[in-house]
mmCIF file of C-alpha atoms and ligand atoms in Angstrom:
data_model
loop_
_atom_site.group_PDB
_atom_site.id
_atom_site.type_symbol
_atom_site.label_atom_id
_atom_site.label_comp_id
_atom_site.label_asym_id
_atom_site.label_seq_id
_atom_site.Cartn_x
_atom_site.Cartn_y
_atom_site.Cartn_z
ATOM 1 C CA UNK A 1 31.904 -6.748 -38.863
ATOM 2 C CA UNK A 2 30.040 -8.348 -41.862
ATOM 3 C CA UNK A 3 30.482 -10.756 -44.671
ATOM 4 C CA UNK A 4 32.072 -7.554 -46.633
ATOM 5 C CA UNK A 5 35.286 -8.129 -44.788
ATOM 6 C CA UNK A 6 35.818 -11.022 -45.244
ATOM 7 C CA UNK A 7 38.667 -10.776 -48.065
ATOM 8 C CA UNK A 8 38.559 -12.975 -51.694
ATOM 9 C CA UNK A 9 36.920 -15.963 -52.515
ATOM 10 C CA UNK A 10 33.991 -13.748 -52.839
ATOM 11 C CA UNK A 11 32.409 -17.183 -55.107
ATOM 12 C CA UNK A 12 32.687 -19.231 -52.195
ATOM 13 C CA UNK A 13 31.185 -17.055 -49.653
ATOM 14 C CA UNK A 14 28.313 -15.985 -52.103
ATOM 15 C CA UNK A 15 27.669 -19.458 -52.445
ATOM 16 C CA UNK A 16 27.971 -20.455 -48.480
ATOM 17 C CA UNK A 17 25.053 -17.666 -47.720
ATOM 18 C CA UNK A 18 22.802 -18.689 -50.453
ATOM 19 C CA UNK A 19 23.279 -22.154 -48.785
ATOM 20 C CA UNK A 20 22.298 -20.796 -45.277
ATOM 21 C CA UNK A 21 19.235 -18.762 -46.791
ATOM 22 C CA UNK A 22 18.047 -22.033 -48.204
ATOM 23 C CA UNK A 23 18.766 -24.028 -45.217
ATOM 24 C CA UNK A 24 20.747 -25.806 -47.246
ATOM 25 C CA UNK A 25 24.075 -26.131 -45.768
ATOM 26 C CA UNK A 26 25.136 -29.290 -45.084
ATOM 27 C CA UNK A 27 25.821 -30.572 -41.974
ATOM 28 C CA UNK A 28 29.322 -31.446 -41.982
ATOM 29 C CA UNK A 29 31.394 -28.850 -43.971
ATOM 30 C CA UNK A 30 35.111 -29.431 -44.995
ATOM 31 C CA UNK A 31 36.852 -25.537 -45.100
ATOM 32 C CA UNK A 32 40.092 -26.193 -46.870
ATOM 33 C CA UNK A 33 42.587 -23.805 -47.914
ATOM 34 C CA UNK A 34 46.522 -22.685 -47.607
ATOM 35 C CA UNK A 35 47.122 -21.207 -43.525
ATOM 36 C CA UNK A 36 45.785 -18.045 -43.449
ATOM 37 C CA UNK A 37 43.407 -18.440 -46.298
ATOM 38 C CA UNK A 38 40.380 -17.385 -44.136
ATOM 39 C CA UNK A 39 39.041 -20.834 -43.248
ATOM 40 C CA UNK A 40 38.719 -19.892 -39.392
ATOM 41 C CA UNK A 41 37.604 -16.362 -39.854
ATOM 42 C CA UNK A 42 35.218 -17.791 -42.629
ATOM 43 C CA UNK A 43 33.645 -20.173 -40.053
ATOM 44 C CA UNK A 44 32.998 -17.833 -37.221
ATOM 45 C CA UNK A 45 31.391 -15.696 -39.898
ATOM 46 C CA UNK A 46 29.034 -18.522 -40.754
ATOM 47 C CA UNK A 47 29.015 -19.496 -37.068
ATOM 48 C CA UNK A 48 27.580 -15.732 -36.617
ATOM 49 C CA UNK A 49 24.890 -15.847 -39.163
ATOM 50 C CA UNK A 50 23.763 -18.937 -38.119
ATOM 51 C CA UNK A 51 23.058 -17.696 -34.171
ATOM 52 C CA UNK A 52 22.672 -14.183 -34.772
ATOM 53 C CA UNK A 53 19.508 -13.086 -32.769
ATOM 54 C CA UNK A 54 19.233 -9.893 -35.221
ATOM 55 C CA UNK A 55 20.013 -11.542 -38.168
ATOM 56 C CA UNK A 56 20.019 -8.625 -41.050
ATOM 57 C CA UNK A 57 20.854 -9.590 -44.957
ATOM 58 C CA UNK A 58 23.392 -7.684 -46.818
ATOM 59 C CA UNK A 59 23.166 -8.214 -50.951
ATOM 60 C CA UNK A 60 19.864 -10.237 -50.157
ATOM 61 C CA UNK A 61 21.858 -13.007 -48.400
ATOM 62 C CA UNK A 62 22.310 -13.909 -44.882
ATOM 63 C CA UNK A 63 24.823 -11.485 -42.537
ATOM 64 C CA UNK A 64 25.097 -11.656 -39.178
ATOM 65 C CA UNK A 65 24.506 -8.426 -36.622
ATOM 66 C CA UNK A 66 28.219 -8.459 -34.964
ATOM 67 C CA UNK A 67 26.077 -6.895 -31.812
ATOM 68 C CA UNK A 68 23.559 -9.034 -30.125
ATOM 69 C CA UNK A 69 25.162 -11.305 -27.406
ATOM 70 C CA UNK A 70 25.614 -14.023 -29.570
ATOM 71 C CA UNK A 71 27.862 -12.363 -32.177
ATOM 72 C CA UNK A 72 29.469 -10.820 -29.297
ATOM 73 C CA UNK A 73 30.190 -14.080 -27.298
ATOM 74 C CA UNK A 74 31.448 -16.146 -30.823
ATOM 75 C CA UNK A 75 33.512 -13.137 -31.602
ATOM 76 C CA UNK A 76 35.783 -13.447 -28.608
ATOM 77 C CA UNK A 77 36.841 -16.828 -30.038
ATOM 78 C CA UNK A 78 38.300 -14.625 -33.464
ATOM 79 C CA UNK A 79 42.087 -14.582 -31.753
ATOM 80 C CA UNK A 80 42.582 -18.326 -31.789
ATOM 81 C CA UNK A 81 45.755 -18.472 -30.962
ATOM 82 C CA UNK A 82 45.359 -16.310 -27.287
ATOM 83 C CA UNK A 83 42.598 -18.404 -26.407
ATOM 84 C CA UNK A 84 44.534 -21.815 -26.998
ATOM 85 C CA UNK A 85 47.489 -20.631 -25.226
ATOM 86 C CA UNK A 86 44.813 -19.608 -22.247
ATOM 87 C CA UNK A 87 43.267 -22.978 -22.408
ATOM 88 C CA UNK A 88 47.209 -24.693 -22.579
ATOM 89 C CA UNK A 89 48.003 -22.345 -19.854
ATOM 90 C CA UNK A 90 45.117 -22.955 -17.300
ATOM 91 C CA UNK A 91 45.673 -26.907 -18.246
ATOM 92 C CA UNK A 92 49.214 -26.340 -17.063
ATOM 93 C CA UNK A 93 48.199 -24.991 -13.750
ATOM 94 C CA UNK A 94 46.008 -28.295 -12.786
ATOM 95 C CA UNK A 95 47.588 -31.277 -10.466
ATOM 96 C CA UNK A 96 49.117 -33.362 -12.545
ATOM 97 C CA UNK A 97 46.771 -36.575 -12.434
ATOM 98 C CA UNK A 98 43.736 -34.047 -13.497
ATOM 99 C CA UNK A 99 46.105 -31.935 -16.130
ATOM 100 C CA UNK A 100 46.601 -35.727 -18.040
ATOM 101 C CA UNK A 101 42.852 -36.226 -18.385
ATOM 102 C CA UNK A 102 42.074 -32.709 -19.652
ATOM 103 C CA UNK A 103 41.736 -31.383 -23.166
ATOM 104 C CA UNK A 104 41.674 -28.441 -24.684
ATOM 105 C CA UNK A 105 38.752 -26.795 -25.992
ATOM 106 C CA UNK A 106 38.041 -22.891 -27.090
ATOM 107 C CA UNK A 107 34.651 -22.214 -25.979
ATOM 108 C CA UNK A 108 33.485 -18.433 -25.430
ATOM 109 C CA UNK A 109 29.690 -19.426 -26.245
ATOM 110 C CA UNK A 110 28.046 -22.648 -24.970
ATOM 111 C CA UNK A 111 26.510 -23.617 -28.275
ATOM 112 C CA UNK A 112 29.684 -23.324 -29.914
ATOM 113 C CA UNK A 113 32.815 -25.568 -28.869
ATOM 114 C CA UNK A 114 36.155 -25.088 -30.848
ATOM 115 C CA UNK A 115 38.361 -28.137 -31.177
ATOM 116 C CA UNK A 116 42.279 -27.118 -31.756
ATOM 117 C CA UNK A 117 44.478 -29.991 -31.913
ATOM 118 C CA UNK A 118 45.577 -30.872 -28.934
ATOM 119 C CA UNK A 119 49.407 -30.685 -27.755
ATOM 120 C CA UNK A 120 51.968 -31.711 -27.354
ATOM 121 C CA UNK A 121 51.404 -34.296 -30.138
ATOM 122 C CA UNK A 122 49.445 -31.161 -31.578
ATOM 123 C CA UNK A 123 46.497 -33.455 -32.893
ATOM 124 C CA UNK A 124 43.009 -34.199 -32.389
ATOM 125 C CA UNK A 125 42.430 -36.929 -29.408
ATOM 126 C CA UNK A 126 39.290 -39.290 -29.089
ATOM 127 C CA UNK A 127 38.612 -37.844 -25.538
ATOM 128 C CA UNK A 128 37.807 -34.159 -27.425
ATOM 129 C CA UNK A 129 35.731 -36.029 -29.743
ATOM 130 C CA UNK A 130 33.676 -36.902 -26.898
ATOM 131 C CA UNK A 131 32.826 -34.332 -25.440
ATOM 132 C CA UNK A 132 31.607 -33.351 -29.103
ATOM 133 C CA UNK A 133 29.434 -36.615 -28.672
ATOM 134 C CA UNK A 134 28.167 -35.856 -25.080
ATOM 135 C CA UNK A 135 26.701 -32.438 -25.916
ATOM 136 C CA UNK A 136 25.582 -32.376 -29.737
ATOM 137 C CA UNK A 137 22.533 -34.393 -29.165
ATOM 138 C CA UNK A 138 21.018 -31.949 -26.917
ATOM 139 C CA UNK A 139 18.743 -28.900 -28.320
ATOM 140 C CA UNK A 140 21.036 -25.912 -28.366
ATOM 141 C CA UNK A 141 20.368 -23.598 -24.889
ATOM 142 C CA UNK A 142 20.809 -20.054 -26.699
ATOM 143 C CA UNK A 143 21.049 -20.281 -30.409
ATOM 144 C CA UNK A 144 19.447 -22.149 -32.921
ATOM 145 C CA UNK A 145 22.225 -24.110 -33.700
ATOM 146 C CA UNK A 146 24.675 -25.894 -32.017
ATOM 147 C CA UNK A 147 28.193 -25.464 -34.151
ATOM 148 C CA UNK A 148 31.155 -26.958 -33.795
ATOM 149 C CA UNK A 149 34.727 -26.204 -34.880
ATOM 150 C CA UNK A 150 37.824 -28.743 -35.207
ATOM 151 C CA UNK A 151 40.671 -26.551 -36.369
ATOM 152 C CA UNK A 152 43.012 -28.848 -37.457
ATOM 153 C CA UNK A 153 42.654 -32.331 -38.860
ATOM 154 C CA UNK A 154 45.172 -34.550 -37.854
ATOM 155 C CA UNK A 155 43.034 -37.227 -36.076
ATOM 156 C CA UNK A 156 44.268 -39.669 -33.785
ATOM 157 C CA UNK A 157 42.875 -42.974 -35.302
ATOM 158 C CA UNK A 158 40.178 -43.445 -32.433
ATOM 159 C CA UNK A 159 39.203 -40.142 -32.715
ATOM 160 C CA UNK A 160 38.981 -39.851 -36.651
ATOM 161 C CA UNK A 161 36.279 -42.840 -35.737
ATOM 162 C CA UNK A 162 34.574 -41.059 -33.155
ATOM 163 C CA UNK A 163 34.380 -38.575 -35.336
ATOM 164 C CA UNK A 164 32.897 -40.583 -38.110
ATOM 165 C CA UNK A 165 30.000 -42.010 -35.706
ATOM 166 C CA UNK A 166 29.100 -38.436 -35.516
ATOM 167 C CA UNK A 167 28.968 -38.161 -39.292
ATOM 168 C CA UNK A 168 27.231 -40.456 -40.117
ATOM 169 C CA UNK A 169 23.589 -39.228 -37.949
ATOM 170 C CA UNK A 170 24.393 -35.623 -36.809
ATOM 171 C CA UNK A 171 21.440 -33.984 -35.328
ATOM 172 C CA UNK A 172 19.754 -31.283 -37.525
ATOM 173 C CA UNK A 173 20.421 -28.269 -35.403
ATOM 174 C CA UNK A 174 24.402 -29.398 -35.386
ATOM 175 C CA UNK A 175 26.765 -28.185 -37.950
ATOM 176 C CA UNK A 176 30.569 -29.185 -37.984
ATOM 177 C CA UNK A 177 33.213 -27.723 -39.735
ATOM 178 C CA UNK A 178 36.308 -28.948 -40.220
ATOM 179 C CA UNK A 179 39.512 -26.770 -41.038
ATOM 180 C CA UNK A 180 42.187 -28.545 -42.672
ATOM 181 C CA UNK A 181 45.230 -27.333 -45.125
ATOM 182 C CA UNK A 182 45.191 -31.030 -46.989
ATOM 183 C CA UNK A 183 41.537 -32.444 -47.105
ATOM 184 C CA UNK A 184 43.341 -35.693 -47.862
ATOM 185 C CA UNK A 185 44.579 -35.888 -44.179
ATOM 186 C CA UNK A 186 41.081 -36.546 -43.683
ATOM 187 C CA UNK A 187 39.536 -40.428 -43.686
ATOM 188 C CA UNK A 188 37.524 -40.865 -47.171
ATOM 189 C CA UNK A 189 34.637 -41.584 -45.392
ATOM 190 C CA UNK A 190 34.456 -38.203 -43.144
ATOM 191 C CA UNK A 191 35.136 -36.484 -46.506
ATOM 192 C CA UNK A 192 32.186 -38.400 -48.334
ATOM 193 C CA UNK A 193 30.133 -37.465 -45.516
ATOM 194 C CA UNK A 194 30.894 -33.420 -45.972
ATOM 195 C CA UNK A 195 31.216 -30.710 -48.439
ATOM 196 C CA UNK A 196 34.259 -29.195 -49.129
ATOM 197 C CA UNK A 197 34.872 -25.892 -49.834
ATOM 198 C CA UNK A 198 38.140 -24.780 -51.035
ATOM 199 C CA UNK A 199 39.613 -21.372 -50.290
ATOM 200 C CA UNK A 200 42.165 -20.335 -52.884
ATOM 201 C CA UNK A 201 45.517 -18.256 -52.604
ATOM 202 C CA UNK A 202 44.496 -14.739 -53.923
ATOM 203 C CA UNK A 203 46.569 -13.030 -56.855
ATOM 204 C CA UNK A 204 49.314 -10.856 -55.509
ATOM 205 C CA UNK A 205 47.503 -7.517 -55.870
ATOM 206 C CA UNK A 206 44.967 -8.408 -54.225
ATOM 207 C CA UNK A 207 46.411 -8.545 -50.918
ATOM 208 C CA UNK A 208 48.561 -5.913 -51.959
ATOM 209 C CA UNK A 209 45.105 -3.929 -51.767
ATOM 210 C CA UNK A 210 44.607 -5.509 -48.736
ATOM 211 C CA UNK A 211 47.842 -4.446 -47.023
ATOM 212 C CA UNK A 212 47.286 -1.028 -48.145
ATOM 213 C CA UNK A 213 44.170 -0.896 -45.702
ATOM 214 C CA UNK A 214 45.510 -3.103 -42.938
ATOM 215 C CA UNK A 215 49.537 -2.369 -42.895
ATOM 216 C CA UNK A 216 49.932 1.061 -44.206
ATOM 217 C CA UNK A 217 52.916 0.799 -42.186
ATOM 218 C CA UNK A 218 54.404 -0.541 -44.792
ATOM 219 C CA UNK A 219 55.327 1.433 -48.270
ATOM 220 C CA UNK A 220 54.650 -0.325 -51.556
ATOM 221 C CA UNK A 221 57.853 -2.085 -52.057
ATOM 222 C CA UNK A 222 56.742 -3.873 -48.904
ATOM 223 C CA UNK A 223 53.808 -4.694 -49.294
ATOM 224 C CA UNK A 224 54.710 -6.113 -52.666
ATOM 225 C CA UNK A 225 57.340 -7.976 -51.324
ATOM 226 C CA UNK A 226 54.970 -9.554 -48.359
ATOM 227 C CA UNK A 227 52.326 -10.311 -51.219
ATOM 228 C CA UNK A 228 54.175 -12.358 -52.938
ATOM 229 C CA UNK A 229 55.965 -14.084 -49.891
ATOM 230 C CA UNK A 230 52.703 -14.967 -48.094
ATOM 231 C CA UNK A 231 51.591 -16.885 -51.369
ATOM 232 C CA UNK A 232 47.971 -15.430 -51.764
ATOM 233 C CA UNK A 233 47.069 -15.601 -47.673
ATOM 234 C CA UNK A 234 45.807 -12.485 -46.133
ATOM 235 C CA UNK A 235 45.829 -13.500 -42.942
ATOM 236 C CA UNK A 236 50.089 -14.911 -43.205
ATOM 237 C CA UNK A 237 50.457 -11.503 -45.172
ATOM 238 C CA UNK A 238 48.765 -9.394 -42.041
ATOM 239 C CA UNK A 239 50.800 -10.504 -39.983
ATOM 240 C CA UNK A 240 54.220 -11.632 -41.737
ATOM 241 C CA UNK A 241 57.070 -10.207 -39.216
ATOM 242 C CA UNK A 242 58.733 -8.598 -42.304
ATOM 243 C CA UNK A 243 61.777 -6.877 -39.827
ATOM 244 C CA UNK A 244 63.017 -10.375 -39.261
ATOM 245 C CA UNK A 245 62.378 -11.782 -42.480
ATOM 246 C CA UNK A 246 65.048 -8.805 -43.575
ATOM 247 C CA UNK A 247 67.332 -9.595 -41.278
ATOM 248 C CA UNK A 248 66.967 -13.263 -42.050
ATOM 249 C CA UNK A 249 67.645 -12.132 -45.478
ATOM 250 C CA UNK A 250 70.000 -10.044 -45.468
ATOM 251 C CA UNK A 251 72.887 -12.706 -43.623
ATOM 252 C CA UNK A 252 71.129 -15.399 -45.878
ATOM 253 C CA UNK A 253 72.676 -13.206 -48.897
ATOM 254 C CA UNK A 254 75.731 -12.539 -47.326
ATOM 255 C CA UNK A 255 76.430 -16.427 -47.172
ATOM 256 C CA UNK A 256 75.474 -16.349 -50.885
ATOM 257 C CA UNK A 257 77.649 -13.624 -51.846
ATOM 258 C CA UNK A 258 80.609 -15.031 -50.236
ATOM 259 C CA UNK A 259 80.374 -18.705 -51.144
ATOM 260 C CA UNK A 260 79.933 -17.314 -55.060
ATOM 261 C CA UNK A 261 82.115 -14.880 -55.175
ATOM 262 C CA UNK A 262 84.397 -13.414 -52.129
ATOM 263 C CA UNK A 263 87.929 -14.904 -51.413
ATOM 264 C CA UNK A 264 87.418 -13.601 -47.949
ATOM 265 C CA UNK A 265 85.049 -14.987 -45.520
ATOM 266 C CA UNK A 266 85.433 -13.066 -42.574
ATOM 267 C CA UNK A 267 81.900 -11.353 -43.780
ATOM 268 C CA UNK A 268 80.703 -14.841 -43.190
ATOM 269 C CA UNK A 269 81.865 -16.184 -40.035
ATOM 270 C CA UNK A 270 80.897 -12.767 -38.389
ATOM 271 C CA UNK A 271 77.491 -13.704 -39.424
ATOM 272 C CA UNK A 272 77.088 -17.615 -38.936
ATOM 273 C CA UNK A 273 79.253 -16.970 -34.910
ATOM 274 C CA UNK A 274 75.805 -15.186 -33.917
ATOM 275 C CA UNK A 275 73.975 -18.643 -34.497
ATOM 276 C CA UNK A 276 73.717 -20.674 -31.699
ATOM 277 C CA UNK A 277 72.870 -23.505 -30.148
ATOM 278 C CA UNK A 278 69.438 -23.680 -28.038
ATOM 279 C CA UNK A 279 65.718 -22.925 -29.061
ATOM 280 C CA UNK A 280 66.366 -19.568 -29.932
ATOM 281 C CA UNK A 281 69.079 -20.343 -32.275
ATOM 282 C CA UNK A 282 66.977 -23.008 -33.793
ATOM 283 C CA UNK A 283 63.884 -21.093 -34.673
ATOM 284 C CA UNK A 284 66.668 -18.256 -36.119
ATOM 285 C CA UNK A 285 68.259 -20.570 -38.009
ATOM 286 C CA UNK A 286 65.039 -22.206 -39.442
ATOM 287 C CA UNK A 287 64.281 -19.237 -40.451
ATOM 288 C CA UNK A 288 67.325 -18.021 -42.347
ATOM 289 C CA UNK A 289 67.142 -21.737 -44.144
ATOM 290 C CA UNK A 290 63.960 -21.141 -45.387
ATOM 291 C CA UNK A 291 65.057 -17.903 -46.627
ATOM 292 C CA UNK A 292 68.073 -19.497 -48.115
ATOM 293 C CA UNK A 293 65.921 -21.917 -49.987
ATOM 294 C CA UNK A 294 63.782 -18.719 -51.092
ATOM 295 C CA UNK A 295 66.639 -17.239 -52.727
ATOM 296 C CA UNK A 296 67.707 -20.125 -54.542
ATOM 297 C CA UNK A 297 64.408 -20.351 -56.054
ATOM 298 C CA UNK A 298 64.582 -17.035 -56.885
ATOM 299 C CA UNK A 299 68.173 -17.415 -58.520
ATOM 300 C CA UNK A 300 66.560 -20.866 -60.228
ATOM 301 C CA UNK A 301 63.494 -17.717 -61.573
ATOM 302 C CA UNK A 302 66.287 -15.704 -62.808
ATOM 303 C CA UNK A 303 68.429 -18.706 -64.931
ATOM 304 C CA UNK A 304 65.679 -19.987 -66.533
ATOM 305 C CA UNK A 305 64.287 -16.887 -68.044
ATOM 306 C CA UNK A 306 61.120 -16.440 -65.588
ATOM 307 C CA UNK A 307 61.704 -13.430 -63.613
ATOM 308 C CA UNK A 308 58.338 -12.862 -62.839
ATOM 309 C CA UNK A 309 57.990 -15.727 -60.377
ATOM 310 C CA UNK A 310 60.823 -13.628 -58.619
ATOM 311 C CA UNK A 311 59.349 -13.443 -55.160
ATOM 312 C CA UNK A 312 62.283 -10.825 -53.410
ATOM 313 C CA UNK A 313 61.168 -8.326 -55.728
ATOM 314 C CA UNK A 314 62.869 -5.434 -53.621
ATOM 315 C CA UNK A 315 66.134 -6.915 -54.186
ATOM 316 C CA UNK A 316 66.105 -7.894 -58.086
ATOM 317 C CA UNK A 317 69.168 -6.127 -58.916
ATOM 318 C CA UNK A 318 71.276 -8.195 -56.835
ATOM 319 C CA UNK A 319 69.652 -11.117 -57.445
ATOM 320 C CA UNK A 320 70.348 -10.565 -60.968
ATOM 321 C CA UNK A 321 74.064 -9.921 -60.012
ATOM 322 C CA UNK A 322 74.421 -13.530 -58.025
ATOM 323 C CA UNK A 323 72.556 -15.395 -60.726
ATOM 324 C CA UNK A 324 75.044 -14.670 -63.298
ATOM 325 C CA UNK A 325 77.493 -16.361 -61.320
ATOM 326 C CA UNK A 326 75.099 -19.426 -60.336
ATOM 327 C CA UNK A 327 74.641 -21.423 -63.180
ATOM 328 C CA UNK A 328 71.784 -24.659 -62.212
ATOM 329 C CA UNK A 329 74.359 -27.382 -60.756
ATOM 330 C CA UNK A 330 75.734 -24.830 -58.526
ATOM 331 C CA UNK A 331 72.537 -24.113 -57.540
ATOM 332 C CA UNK A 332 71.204 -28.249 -57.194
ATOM 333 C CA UNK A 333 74.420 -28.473 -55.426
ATOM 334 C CA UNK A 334 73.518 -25.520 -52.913
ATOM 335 C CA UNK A 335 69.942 -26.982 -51.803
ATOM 336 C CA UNK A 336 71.572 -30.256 -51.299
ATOM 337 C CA UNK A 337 74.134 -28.796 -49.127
ATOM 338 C CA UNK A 338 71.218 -27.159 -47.315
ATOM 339 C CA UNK A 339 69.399 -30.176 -46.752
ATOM 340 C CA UNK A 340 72.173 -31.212 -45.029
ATOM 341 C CA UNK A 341 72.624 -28.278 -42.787
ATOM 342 C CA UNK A 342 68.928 -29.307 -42.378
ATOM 343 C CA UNK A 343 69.851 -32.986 -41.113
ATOM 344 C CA UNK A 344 72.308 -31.601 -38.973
ATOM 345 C CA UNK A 345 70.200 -29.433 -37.403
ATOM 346 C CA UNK A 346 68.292 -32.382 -36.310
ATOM 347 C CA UNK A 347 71.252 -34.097 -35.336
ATOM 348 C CA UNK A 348 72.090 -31.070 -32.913
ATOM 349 C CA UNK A 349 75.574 -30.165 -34.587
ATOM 350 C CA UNK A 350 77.039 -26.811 -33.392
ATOM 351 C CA UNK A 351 74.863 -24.539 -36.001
ATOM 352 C CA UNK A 352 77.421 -22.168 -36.982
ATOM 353 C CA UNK A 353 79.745 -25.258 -37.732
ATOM 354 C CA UNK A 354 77.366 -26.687 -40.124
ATOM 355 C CA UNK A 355 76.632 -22.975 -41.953
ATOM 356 C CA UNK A 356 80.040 -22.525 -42.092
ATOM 357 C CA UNK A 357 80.577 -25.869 -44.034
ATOM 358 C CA UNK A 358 77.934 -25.160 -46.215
ATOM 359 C CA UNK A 359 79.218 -21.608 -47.107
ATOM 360 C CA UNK A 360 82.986 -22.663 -48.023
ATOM 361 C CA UNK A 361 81.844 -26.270 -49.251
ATOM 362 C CA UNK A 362 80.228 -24.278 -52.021
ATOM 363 C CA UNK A 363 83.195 -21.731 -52.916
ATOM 364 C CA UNK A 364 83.725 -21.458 -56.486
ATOM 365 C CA UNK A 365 87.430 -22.783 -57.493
HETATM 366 ZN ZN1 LIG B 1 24.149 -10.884 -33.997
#
């Protein structure tokens, strides 16, 4: 592991390393960018480089070893979402009165603490801010540098504070980062107080190249298809679970079909009975809304003369076939419906009632 695979944004990261040759990087450092730009991968890279205890230099810029027991150590932090549900789990297992007061924390190294948002409320609480405050005034024990990570950036209020006290007199051997999707969600004054860095979506062929190296599971159709659905994000394209996306699809086109064009709809009910009610049924049928809302967009691509922004490449034909027979207000009318399925949803009505409704509500007369 190096710099070198770190995909895109090859500017940014040139620019990053020139910063840590210089000792120039700032201490507080904003990584924004679209979910699964990079940012997190990005800042254990730069955590690396910054510890590394055989620092080496690729290019003439700053890489990190991936060997010596620091690398090692920070690298067990790369699955973030196994060590959060560790750290949720072993909170779980505590008595009650001691689970209330704990908060969660990735920490494989001890000069390096990870801050994920904290659930349920799934944001970042004053007493995690804290321990940031009890521990970054002291020298680091095995690096040079202590670093510290807050993956998301919804702040409580008290915390967001907190956080700004920091700010504003970090030590020099501390460096934060802070990963958010919308740098807005941030206060001004912890964003005057940093440098952000924006991560941008890549073009489609480039993690098309990608997927060739890391899926090749997946023929080129595919991998097109995932490209363009992951909008420029390697990391949502690596891992985007195309078989249900498919599935999704495929029933999300056979409510299409037979609200524009079939007289018949037992095609239909066979598919919106097998929605049901519960947790499972809601994540299935989040998923085939989003999908429905995909396909409209693509149908909104094909009207209006654009079918390059097509994103279900694989299935342009019949795209083309349903568009002729969805002119624009049948297709306003369909995403209003579908924000209403949507409100429903959140109203707990029976799920297949409400897809039903919106199928036949928008039969053609
Ligand atoms: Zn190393």
């Amino acid at each position: 592991m190096s710099f070198a695979d770190f995909h895109g944004n090859a500017g940014v990261v040139h620019r990053l390393r020139e910063m840590l040759a210089r000792h120039h990087l700032p201490q507080a450092v904003i990584l924004a960018g679209p979910s699964g730009s990079g940012k997190y991968t990005l800042a254990l890279m730069l955590t690396k480089a910054m510890t590394c205890l055989s620092p080496s230099t690729t290019d003439g810029l700053p890489d990190f070893c991936g060997t010596c027991s620091n690398c090692v150590r920070i690298a067990q932090s790369k699955d973030l979402e196994a060590r959060f549900a560790e750290a949720v789990e072993a909170r779980e297992a505590l008595r009650e009165a001691d689970r209330k007061e704990t908060r969660l924390f990735v920490q494989t190294h001890p000069d390096v603490l990870i801050i994920p948002p904290d659930p349920p409320q799934m944001m970042i609480k004053v007493d995690q801010v804290r321990r940031v405050i009890e521990s970054i005034y002291f020298r680091p024990g095995e690096a040079k540098e202590r670093v510290y990570i807050f993956t998301g950036s919804a702040f409580m209020k008290e915390a967001a504070n907190s956080l700004l006290k920091v700010l504003e007199e970090p030590p020099e051997f501390a460096t934060i980062f802070l990963l958010t999707e919308n740098p807005g969600e941030l206060l001004p004054t912890i964003r005057s107080r940093s440098m952000i860095v924006s991560l941008a979506a890549l073009p489609d062929e480039q993690v098309e190249k990608y997927l060739a190296k890391h899926r090749p599971d997946w023929n080129a159709k595919q991998r097109a298809l995932v490209a363009r659905l992951s909008e420029g994000a390697v990391g949502r394209a690596r891992s985007f679970d195309l078989a249900s996306y498919t599935a999704a699809r495929t029933q999300a086109l056979t409510i299409l079909n037979s609200a524009l064009r079939a007289a018949d709809h037992s095609e239909l009910f066979k598919v919106t009975e097998t929605y049901r009610a519960g947790a499972e049924g809601r994540d299935k049928t989040e998923n085939l809304l989003r999908t429905l809302y995909s396909l409209l967009q693509d149908l909104t691509f094909l009207n209006s003369g654009t079918p390059e922004l097509v994103r279900n490449t694989d299935i342009q034909a019949e795209l083309k076939k349903l568009a002729e027979s969805a002119d624009f207000a049948w297709i306003a009318l369909a995403a209003d419906r579908l924000a209403e399925v949507e409100r429903g949803m959140r109203r707990n009505l029976l799920r297949s009632l409400s897809l039903d409704a919106f199928a036949t509500a928008l039969e053609r007369g």
